[in-house]
Short mmCIF file of C-alpha atoms in Angstrom, two decimals:
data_model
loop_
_atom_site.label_atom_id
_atom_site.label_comp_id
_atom_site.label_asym_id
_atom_site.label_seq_id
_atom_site.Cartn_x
_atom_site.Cartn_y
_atom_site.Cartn_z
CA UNK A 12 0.00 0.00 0.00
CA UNK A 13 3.15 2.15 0.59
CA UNK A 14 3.90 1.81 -2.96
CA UNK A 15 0.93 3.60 -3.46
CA UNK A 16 0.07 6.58 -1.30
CA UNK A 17 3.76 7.64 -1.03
CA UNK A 18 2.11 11.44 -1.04
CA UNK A 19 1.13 10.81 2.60
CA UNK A 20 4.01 9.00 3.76
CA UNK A 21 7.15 9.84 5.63
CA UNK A 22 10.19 11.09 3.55
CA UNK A 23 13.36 9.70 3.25
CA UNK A 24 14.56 12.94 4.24
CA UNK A 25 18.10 11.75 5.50
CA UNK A 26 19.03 10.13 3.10
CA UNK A 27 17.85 12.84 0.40
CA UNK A 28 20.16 15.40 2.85
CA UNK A 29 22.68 12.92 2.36
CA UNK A 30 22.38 12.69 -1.74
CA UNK A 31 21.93 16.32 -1.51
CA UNK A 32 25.44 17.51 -0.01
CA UNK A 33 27.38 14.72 -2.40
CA UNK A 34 25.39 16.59 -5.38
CA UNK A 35 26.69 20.02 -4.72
CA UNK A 36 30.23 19.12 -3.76
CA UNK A 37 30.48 17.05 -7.64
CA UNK A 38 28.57 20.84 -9.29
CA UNK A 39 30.59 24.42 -10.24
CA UNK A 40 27.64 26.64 -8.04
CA UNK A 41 28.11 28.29 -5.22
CA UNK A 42 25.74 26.82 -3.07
CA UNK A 43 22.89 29.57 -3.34
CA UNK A 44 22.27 29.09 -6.86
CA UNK A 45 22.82 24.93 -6.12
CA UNK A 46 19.62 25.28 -3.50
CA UNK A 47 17.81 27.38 -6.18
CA UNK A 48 18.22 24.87 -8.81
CA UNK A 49 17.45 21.98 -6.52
CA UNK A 50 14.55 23.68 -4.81
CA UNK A 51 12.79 24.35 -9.01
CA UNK A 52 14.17 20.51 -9.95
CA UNK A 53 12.21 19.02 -6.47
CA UNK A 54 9.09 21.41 -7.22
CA UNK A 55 8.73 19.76 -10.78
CA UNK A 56 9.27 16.32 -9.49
CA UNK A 57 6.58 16.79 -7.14
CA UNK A 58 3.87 17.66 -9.83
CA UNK A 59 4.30 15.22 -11.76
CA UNK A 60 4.02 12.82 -9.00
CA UNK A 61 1.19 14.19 -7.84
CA UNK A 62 -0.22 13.37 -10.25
CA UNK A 63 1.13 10.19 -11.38
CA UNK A 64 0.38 8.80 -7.47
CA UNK A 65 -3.19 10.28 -7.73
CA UNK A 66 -3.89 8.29 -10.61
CA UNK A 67 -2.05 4.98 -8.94
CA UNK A 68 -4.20 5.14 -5.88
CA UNK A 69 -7.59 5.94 -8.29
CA UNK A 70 -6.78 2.94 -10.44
CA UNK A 71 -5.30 0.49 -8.06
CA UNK A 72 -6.95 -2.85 -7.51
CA UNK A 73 -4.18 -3.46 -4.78
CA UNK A 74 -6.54 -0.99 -2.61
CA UNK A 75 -10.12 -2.17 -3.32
CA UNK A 76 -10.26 -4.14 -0.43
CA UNK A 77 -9.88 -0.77 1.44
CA UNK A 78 -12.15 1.36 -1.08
CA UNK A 79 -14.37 -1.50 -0.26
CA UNK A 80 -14.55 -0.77 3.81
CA UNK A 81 -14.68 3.01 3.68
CA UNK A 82 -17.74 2.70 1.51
CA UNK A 83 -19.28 0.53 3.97
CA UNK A 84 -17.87 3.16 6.70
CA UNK A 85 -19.51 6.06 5.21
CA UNK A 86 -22.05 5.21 3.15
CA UNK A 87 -20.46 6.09 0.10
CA UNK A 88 -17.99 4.68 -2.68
CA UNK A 89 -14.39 6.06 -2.75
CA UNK A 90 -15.01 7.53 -5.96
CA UNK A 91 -18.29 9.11 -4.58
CA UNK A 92 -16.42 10.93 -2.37
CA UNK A 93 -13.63 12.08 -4.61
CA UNK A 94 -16.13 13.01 -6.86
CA UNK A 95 -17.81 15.56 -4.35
CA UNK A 96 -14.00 17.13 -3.48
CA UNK A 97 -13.56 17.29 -7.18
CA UNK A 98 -16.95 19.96 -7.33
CA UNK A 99 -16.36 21.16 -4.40
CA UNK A 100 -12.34 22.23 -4.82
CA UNK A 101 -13.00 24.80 -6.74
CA UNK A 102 -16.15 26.45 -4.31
CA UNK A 103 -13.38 27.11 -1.84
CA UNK A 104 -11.48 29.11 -4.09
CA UNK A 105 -11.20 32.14 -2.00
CA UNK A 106 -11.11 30.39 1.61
CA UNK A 107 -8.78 30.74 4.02
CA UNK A 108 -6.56 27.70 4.69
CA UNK A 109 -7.85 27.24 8.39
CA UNK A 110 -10.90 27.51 6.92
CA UNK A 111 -10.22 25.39 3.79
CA UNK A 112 -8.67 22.78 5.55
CA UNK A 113 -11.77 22.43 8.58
CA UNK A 114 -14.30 21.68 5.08
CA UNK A 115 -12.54 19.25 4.24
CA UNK A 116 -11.89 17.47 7.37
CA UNK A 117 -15.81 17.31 7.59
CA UNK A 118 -16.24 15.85 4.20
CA UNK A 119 -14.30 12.97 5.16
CA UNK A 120 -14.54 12.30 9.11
CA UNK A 121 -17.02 10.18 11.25
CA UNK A 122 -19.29 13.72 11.54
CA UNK A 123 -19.17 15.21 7.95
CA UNK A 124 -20.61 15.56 5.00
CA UNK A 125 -20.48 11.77 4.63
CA UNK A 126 -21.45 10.74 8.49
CA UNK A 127 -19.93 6.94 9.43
CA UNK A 128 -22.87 4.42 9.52
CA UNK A 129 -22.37 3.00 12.42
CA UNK A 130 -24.67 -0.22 11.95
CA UNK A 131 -22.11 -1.19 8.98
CA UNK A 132 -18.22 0.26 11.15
CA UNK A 133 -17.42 -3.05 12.44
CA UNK A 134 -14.02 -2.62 10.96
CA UNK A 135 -11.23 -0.12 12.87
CA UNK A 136 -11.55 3.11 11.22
CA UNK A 137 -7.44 2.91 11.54
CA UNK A 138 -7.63 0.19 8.99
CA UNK A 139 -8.68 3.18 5.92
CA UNK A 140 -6.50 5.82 7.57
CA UNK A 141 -4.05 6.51 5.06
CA UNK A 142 -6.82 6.11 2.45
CA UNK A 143 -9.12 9.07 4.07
CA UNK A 144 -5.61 10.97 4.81
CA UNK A 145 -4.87 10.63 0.60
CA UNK A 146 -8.29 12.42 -0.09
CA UNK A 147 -7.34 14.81 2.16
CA UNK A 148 -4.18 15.55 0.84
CA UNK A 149 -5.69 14.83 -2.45
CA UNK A 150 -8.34 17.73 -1.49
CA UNK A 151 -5.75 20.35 -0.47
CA UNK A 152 -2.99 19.95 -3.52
CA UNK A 153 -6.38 20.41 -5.69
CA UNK A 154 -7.03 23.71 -3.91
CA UNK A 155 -3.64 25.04 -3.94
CA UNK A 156 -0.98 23.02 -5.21
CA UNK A 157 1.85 25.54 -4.01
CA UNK A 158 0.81 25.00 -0.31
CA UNK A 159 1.40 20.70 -0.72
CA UNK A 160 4.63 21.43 -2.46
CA UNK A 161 5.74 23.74 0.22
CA UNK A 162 4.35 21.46 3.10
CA UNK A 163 6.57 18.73 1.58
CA UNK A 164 9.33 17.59 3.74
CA UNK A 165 12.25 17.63 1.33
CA UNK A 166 10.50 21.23 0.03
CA UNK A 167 10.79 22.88 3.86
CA UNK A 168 14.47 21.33 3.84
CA UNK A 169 15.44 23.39 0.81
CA UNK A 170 13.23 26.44 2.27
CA UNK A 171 15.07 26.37 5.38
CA UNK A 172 18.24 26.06 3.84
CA UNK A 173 17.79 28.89 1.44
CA UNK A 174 16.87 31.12 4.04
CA UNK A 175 20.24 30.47 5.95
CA UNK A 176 22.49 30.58 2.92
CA UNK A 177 20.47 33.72 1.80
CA UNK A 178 20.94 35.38 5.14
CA UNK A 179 24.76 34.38 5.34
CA UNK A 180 25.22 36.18 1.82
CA UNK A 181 23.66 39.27 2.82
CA UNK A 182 25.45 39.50 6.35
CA UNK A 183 29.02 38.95 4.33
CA UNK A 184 27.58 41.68 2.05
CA UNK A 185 26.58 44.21 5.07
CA UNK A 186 30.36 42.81 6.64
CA UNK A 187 32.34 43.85 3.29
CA UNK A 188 30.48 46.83 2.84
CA UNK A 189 31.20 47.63 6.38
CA UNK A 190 34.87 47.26 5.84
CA UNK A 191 35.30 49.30 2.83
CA UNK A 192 33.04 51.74 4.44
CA UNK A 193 35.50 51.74 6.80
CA UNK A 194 38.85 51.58 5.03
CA UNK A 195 37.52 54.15 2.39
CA UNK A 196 38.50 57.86 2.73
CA UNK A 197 36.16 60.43 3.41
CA UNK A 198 36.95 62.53 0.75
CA UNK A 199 38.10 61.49 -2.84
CA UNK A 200 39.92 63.52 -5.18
CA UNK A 201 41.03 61.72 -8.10
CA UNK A 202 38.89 64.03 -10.34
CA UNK A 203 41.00 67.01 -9.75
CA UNK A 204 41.94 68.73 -12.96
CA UNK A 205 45.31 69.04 -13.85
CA UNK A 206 46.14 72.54 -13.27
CA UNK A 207 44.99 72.50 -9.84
CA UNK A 208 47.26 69.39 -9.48
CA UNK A 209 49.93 71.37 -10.47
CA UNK A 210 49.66 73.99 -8.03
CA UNK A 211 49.16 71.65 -5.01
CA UNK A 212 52.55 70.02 -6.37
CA UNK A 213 53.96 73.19 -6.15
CA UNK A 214 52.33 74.38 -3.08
CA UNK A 215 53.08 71.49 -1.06
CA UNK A 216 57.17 71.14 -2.36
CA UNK A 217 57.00 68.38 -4.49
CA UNK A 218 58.38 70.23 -7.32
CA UNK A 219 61.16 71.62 -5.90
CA UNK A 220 61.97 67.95 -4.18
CA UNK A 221 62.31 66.32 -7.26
CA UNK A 222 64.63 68.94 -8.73
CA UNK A 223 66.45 68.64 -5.68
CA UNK A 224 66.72 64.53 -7.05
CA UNK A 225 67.45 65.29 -9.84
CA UNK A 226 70.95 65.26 -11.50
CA UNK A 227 70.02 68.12 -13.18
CA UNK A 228 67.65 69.89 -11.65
CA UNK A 229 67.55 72.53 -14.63
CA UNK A 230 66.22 69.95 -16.41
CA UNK A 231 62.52 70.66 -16.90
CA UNK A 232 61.61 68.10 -19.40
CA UNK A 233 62.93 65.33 -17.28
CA UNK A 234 60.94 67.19 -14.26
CA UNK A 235 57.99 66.88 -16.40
CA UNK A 236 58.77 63.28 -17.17
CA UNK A 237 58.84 62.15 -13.58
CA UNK A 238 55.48 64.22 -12.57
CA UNK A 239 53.78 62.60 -15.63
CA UNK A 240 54.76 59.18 -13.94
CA UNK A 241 52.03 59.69 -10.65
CA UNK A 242 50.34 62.84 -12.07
CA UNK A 243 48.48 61.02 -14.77
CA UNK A 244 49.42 64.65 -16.95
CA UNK A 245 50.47 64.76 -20.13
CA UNK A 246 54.03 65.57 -19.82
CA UNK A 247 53.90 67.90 -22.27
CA UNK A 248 52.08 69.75 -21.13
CA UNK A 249 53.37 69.64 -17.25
CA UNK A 250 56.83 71.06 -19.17
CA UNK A 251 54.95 74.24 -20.35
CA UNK A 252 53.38 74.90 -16.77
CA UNK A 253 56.58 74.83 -15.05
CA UNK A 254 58.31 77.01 -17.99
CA UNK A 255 55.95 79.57 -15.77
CA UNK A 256 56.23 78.44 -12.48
CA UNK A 257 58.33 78.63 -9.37
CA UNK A 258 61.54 81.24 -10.38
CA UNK A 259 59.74 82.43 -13.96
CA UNK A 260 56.18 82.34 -12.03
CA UNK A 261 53.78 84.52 -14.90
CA UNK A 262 50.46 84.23 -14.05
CA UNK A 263 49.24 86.18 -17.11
CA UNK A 264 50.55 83.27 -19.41
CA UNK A 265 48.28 81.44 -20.89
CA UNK A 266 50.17 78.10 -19.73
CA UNK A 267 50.24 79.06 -15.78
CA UNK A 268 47.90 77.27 -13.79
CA UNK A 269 47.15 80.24 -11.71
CA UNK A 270 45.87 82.34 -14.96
CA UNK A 271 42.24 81.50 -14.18
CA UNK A 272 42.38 82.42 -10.14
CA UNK A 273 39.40 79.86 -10.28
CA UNK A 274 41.68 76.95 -10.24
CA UNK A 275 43.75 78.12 -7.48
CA UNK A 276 40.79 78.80 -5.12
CA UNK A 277 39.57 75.40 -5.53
CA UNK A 278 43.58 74.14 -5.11
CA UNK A 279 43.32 76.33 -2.00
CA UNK A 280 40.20 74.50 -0.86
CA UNK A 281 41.90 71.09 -0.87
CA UNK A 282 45.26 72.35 1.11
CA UNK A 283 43.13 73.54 3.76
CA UNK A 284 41.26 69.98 3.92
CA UNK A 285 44.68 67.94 3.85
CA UNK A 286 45.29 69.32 7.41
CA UNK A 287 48.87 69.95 6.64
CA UNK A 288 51.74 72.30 8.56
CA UNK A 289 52.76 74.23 5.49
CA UNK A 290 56.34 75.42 7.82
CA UNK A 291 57.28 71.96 6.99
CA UNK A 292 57.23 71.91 3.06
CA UNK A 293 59.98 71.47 1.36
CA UNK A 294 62.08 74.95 0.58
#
């Protein structure tokens, strides 16, 4: 009879854990996306054994010795019955499930729809158990066949686990973004445009240091060069703003940075944010 009404029985739910783990060690997911994949594989297998079950238990001739004592039991054949949740499913469209699931406990129980005749219930009701426990399940995957898939054993395993691997995932996400929340800077200023570069370079001594490096520090090209190297500035051009900084400072040039007094009050802005003693810049 097992063989049968499997939809009502216990699951082998160890052993499926077991088969479960081995599975995702042999795939290439991470084990989120393994879960998801599992969880839409198990859902599919369900349906169609559903249905394949239903149709075992309807057409079984293993069972009609029990078919034969609920009719006696209630009055009524075992089709009779499934029948009446067949035109009756669809009625209860828009109940609740407390209240779904109390109809149709009293369409199959000793005081429902179909009452037990008691002149004819010799036999222990336990005897048609799992038969009146299939139309009951039968009765609820009709009515919404989400809720029996989720109520499944194996189907709450891969629930629960979702919801802890999902969880884990977001608290490494809130941890990472955490750190680099913390290890970031306040302020950023990789945007600033090149001439105000050049005037914090010159403002904070840079310049002059790597003349002072340099084997010839007359050597404005190679000065260029080397502040092209970190700068990100074409040294081209770097070679015509010092040709009018420092010693041969014109601000009226076109090439100085400090032409357009725009660039250095925003310079300005970002020497005052560095927090830096300007007494100990390089002279």
């Amino acid at each position: 009879m097992e063989n049968y009404i499997r939809i009502v029985t216990t699951d082998d739910l160890e052993n499926y854990k077991s088969l479960f783990f081995d599975k995702f060690e042999k795939s290439n997911l991470s084990f989120l996306q393994y879960l998801y994949a599992e969880k839409k594989q198990v859902e599919e297998i369900l349906t169609i054994s559903f249905t394949n079950e239903v149709e075992s238990v309807i057409n079984s001739e293993d069972l009609a010795a029990e078919k034969n004592i609920l009719s006696e039991m209630f009055g009524h054949t075992f089709y009779s019955i499934l029948n009446e949740i067949n035109n009756t499913v669809l009625d209860c469209k828009y109940y609740s499930e407390s209240s779904f699931l109390e109809y149709i406990e009293n369409i199959v129980s000793k005081k429902g729809i179909f009452p037990l005749q008691d002149c004819l219930s010799e036999e222990p009701i336990y005897k048609v158990d799992r038969l009146i426990d299939f139309l009951n399940d039968y009765a609820v995957r009709l009515w919404q066949p989400d809720l029996s898939i989720k109520n499944h054993g194996i189907a709450k395993f891969l629930d629960d686990e979702i919801l802890k691997a999902e969880l884990q995932t977001k608290n490494k996400s809130n941890i990472v973004e955490h750190v680099l929340n913390q290890e970031a800077p306040q302020n950023d200023y990789s945007d600033t445009a090149p001439l105000q570069r050049m005037i914090i370079l010159e403002k904070l001594g840079i310049i002059k240091y790597i003349k002072s490096l340099q084997k010839d520090g007359l050597n404005e090209k190679h000065t260029a060069e080397i502040l092209s190297s970190f700068t990100g500035i074409i040294s081209g051009t770097i070679a015509k703003n010092l040709g009018v900084m420092g010693d041969k400072q014109n601000n009226e040039d076109k090439n100085s940075p400090y032409k357009n007094p725009k660039n250095f009050n925003l310079a300005q802005n970002k020497l005052d944010k560095f927090n830096i003693d300007l007494t100990k810049i390089f002279k």
